[in-house]
Amino acid sequence: MAGNQQQRTPISILAIGDSLTEGYYKYGRAFHPYAKHLTELFDHANIPVNIQQKGVSGERVVPTMINRLRRLLSNGTSYDWIIILGGTNDLADSSKNADIIFQQGLQPMYELCLNHAQKKTKLVAMTVIENTYYSPQRAEDKDRQNLNNMIRNYVANSGEKDRIILVDLDKGIPYHSVTSEKEREEIYDDVVHLTPVGYDRMATLIFDAIKDKL
């Protein structure tokens, strides 16, 4: 099995996003990107992989992240998969609603990926996790929910169903519906960031989705 792994061309993955991709925790004193455990999961499955972790803490989708993705894709590198997680920082900006974040940011990013490398690149689109302040019943959480529904609908209605998958972090890493305070503390490090255990859970959700497409 190990010999077969050495002979296979590694899967090339770009993980782009903000602090949740960079693995920010302990108020920026430490980092545990999900790419670390995702690499381990591929290794354990004897699937060679090369993951470029390109998370930038504090970055907003509009306009910075989309421009950064455009630069990354223009350097001639081809990726088998691109994982996109963004929108958390944009949602904190009262001048941007879900429509702006999606239509001017995430949707163009998705289309950049799907049109990259002779349309061979596959895309992982991820929803935005809850924050610990506002429960889904609060009006302050409406934009996040609207944005997540736009992401879900884009994937569901895509004409590239064999090249795009949804990883619904909103449902896979809940906060307010978890009744155990111990479990909350194991997963969430602060208002919007995760612990290493939480980032590892994110990696597992991504791996489980991707492996079904390999």
Tab-separated table of N, CA, C and O in Angstrom, residues 53-95:
chain	number	residue	atom	x	y	z
A	53	GLN	N	-2.095	25.931	2.411
A	53	GLN	CA	-2.968	26.635	3.337
A	53	GLN	C	-2.756	28.131	3.158
A	53	GLN	O	-1.664	28.646	3.393
A	54	LYS	N	-3.793	28.818	2.708
A	54	LYS	CA	-3.698	30.250	2.418
A	54	LYS	C	-4.792	31.006	3.180
A	54	LYS	O	-5.642	31.672	2.597
A	55	GLY	N	-4.770	30.875	4.494
A	55	GLY	CA	-5.688	31.628	5.322
A	55	GLY	C	-5.056	32.925	5.798
A	55	GLY	O	-3.875	32.947	6.157
A	56	VAL	N	-5.820	34.005	5.788
A	56	VAL	CA	-5.336	35.316	6.243
A	56	VAL	C	-6.330	35.854	7.277
A	56	VAL	O	-7.470	36.178	6.940
A	57	SER	N	-5.884	35.951	8.506
A	57	SER	CA	-6.767	36.416	9.576
A	57	SER	C	-7.255	37.838	9.312
A	57	SER	O	-6.484	38.706	8.900
A	58	GLY	N	-8.546	38.051	9.552
A	58	GLY	CA	-9.147	39.369	9.389
A	58	GLY	C	-9.561	39.709	7.978
A	58	GLY	O	-10.181	40.757	7.752
A	59	GLU	N	-9.256	38.845	7.024
A	59	GLU	CA	-9.539	39.172	5.624
A	59	GLU	C	-11.030	39.080	5.312
A	59	GLU	O	-11.737	38.186	5.804
A	60	ARG	N	-11.480	39.996	4.473
A	60	ARG	CA	-12.861	39.993	3.996
A	60	ARG	C	-12.908	39.476	2.559
A	60	ARG	O	-11.984	39.690	1.785
A	61	VAL	N	-13.993	38.839	2.240
A	61	VAL	CA	-14.168	38.320	0.879
A	61	VAL	C	-14.166	39.463	-0.126
A	61	VAL	O	-13.534	39.386	-1.178
A	62	VAL	N	-14.913	40.535	0.199
A	62	VAL	CA	-15.020	41.702	-0.677
A	62	VAL	C	-14.206	42.851	-0.089
A	62	VAL	O	-14.496	43.324	1.018
A	63	PRO	N	-13.170	43.336	-0.804
A	63	PRO	CA	-12.704	42.850	-2.108
A	63	PRO	C	-11.435	42.020	-2.017
A	63	PRO	O	-10.944	41.508	-3.025
A	64	THR	N	-10.885	41.838	-0.798
A	64	THR	CA	-9.512	41.336	-0.691
A	64	THR	C	-9.361	39.870	-1.080
A	64	THR	O	-8.468	39.517	-1.858
A	65	MET	N	-10.206	39.000	-0.527
A	65	MET	CA	-10.010	37.576	-0.762
A	65	MET	C	-10.210	37.195	-2.221
A	65	MET	O	-9.464	36.370	-2.761
A	66	ILE	N	-11.191	37.794	-2.859
A	66	ILE	CA	-11.408	37.467	-4.268
A	66	ILE	C	-10.211	37.900	-5.120
A	66	ILE	O	-9.783	37.185	-6.027
A	67	ASN	N	-9.626	39.047	-4.804
A	67	ASN	CA	-8.444	39.494	-5.544
A	67	ASN	C	-7.250	38.590	-5.276
A	67	ASN	O	-6.450	38.308	-6.178
A	68	ARG	N	-7.129	38.122	-4.044
A	68	ARG	CA	-6.016	37.231	-3.709
A	68	ARG	C	-6.172	35.892	-4.431
A	68	ARG	O	-5.188	35.324	-4.930
A	69	LEU	N	-7.393	35.380	-4.497
A	69	LEU	CA	-7.629	34.134	-5.239
A	69	LEU	C	-7.283	34.311	-6.706
A	69	LEU	O	-6.651	33.438	-7.319
A	70	ARG	N	-7.672	35.442	-7.261
A	70	ARG	CA	-7.379	35.691	-8.667
A	70	ARG	C	-5.868	35.663	-8.923
A	70	ARG	O	-5.397	35.089	-9.913
A	71	ARG	N	-5.095	36.246	-8.003
A	71	ARG	CA	-3.630	36.235	-8.153
A	71	ARG	C	-3.076	34.820	-8.014
A	71	ARG	O	-2.178	34.417	-8.769
A	72	LEU	N	-3.599	34.063	-7.058
A	72	LEU	CA	-3.118	32.696	-6.867
A	72	LEU	C	-3.370	31.827	-8.097
A	72	LEU	O	-2.545	30.982	-8.451
A	73	LEU	N	-4.501	32.043	-8.754
A	73	LEU	CA	-4.848	31.228	-9.918
A	73	LEU	C	-4.156	31.700	-11.188
A	73	LEU	O	-4.138	30.973	-12.186
A	74	SER	N	-3.588	32.890	-11.151
A	74	SER	CA	-2.940	33.430	-12.355
A	74	SER	C	-1.455	33.067	-12.432
A	74	SER	O	-0.792	33.406	-13.419
A	75	ASN	N	-0.935	32.377	-11.417
A	75	ASN	CA	0.507	32.080	-11.420
A	75	ASN	C	0.844	30.772	-12.120
A	75	ASN	O	1.994	30.320	-12.085
A	76	GLY	N	-0.153	30.148	-12.737
A	76	GLY	CA	0.104	28.942	-13.516
A	76	GLY	C	-0.057	27.640	-12.749
A	76	GLY	O	0.045	26.561	-13.330
A	77	THR	N	-0.312	27.722	-11.447
A	77	THR	CA	-0.491	26.511	-10.645
A	77	THR	C	-1.877	25.920	-10.874
A	77	THR	O	-2.870	26.639	-10.886
A	78	SER	N	-1.924	24.612	-11.058
A	78	SER	CA	-3.202	23.925	-11.209
A	78	SER	C	-3.538	23.201	-9.914
A	78	SER	O	-2.670	22.611	-9.277
A	79	TYR	N	-4.805	23.244	-9.541
A	79	TYR	CA	-5.266	22.572	-8.331
A	79	TYR	C	-6.344	21.566	-8.683
A	79	TYR	O	-7.190	21.821	-9.533
A	80	ASP	N	-6.308	20.429	-8.003
A	80	ASP	CA	-7.382	19.452	-8.164
A	80	ASP	C	-8.626	19.894	-7.396
A	80	ASP	O	-9.745	19.688	-7.857
A	81	TRP	N	-8.391	20.499	-6.226
A	81	TRP	CA	-9.482	20.970	-5.383
A	81	TRP	C	-9.147	22.348	-4.835
A	81	TRP	O	-7.999	22.615	-4.490
A	82	ILE	N	-10.164	23.188	-4.715
A	82	ILE	CA	-10.025	24.463	-4.016
A	82	ILE	C	-11.130	24.530	-2.963
A	82	ILE	O	-12.306	24.303	-3.264
A	83	ILE	N	-10.732	24.817	-1.734
A	83	ILE	CA	-11.659	24.912	-0.613
A	83	ILE	C	-11.802	26.374	-0.225
A	83	ILE	O	-10.800	27.051	0.042
A	84	ILE	N	-13.026	26.874	-0.203
A	84	ILE	CA	-13.274	28.289	0.095
A	84	ILE	C	-14.127	28.418	1.351
A	84	ILE	O	-15.212	27.837	1.458
A	85	LEU	N	-13.610	29.203	2.297
A	85	LEU	CA	-14.363	29.545	3.489
A	85	LEU	C	-14.175	31.040	3.746
A	85	LEU	O	-13.067	31.492	4.038
A	86	GLY	N	-15.237	31.800	3.604
A	86	GLY	CA	-15.137	33.239	3.805
A	86	GLY	C	-16.498	33.844	4.102
A	86	GLY	O	-17.541	33.216	3.890
A	87	GLY	N	-16.471	35.069	4.604
A	87	GLY	CA	-17.704	35.796	4.864
A	87	GLY	C	-17.866	36.235	6.299
A	87	GLY	O	-18.639	37.164	6.586
A	88	THR	N	-17.159	35.591	7.222
A	88	THR	CA	-17.312	35.924	8.641
A	88	THR	C	-16.967	37.386	8.909
A	88	THR	O	-17.712	38.100	9.601
A	89	ASN	N	-15.854	37.855	8.381
A	89	ASN	CA	-15.434	39.238	8.624
A	89	ASN	C	-16.318	40.240	7.886
A	89	ASN	O	-16.575	41.337	8.387
A	90	ASP	N	-16.795	39.849	6.707
A	90	ASP	CA	-17.700	40.725	5.960
A	90	ASP	C	-19.004	40.934	6.720
A	90	ASP	O	-19.571	42.030	6.714
A	91	LEU	N	-19.482	39.872	7.374
A	91	LEU	CA	-20.745	39.957	8.100
A	91	LEU	C	-20.663	40.936	9.267
A	91	LEU	O	-21.682	41.460	9.718
A	92	ALA	N	-19.440	41.181	9.748
A	92	ALA	CA	-19.265	42.144	10.842
A	92	ALA	C	-19.302	43.588	10.358
A	92	ALA	O	-19.334	44.520	11.168
A	93	ASP	N	-19.329	43.779	9.032
A	93	ASP	CA	-19.364	45.108	8.425
A	93	ASP	C	-20.822	45.461	8.117
A	93	ASP	O	-21.445	44.850	7.251
A	94	SER	N	-21.349	46.432	8.801
A	94	SER	CA	-22.767	46.778	8.647
A	94	SER	C	-23.107	47.314	7.264
A	94	SER	O	-24.274	47.373	6.881
A	95	SER	N	-22.078	47.694	6.493
A	95	SER	CA	-22.339	48.220	5.146
A	95	SER	C	-22.505	47.104	4.112
A	95	SER	O	-22.839	47.371	2.955
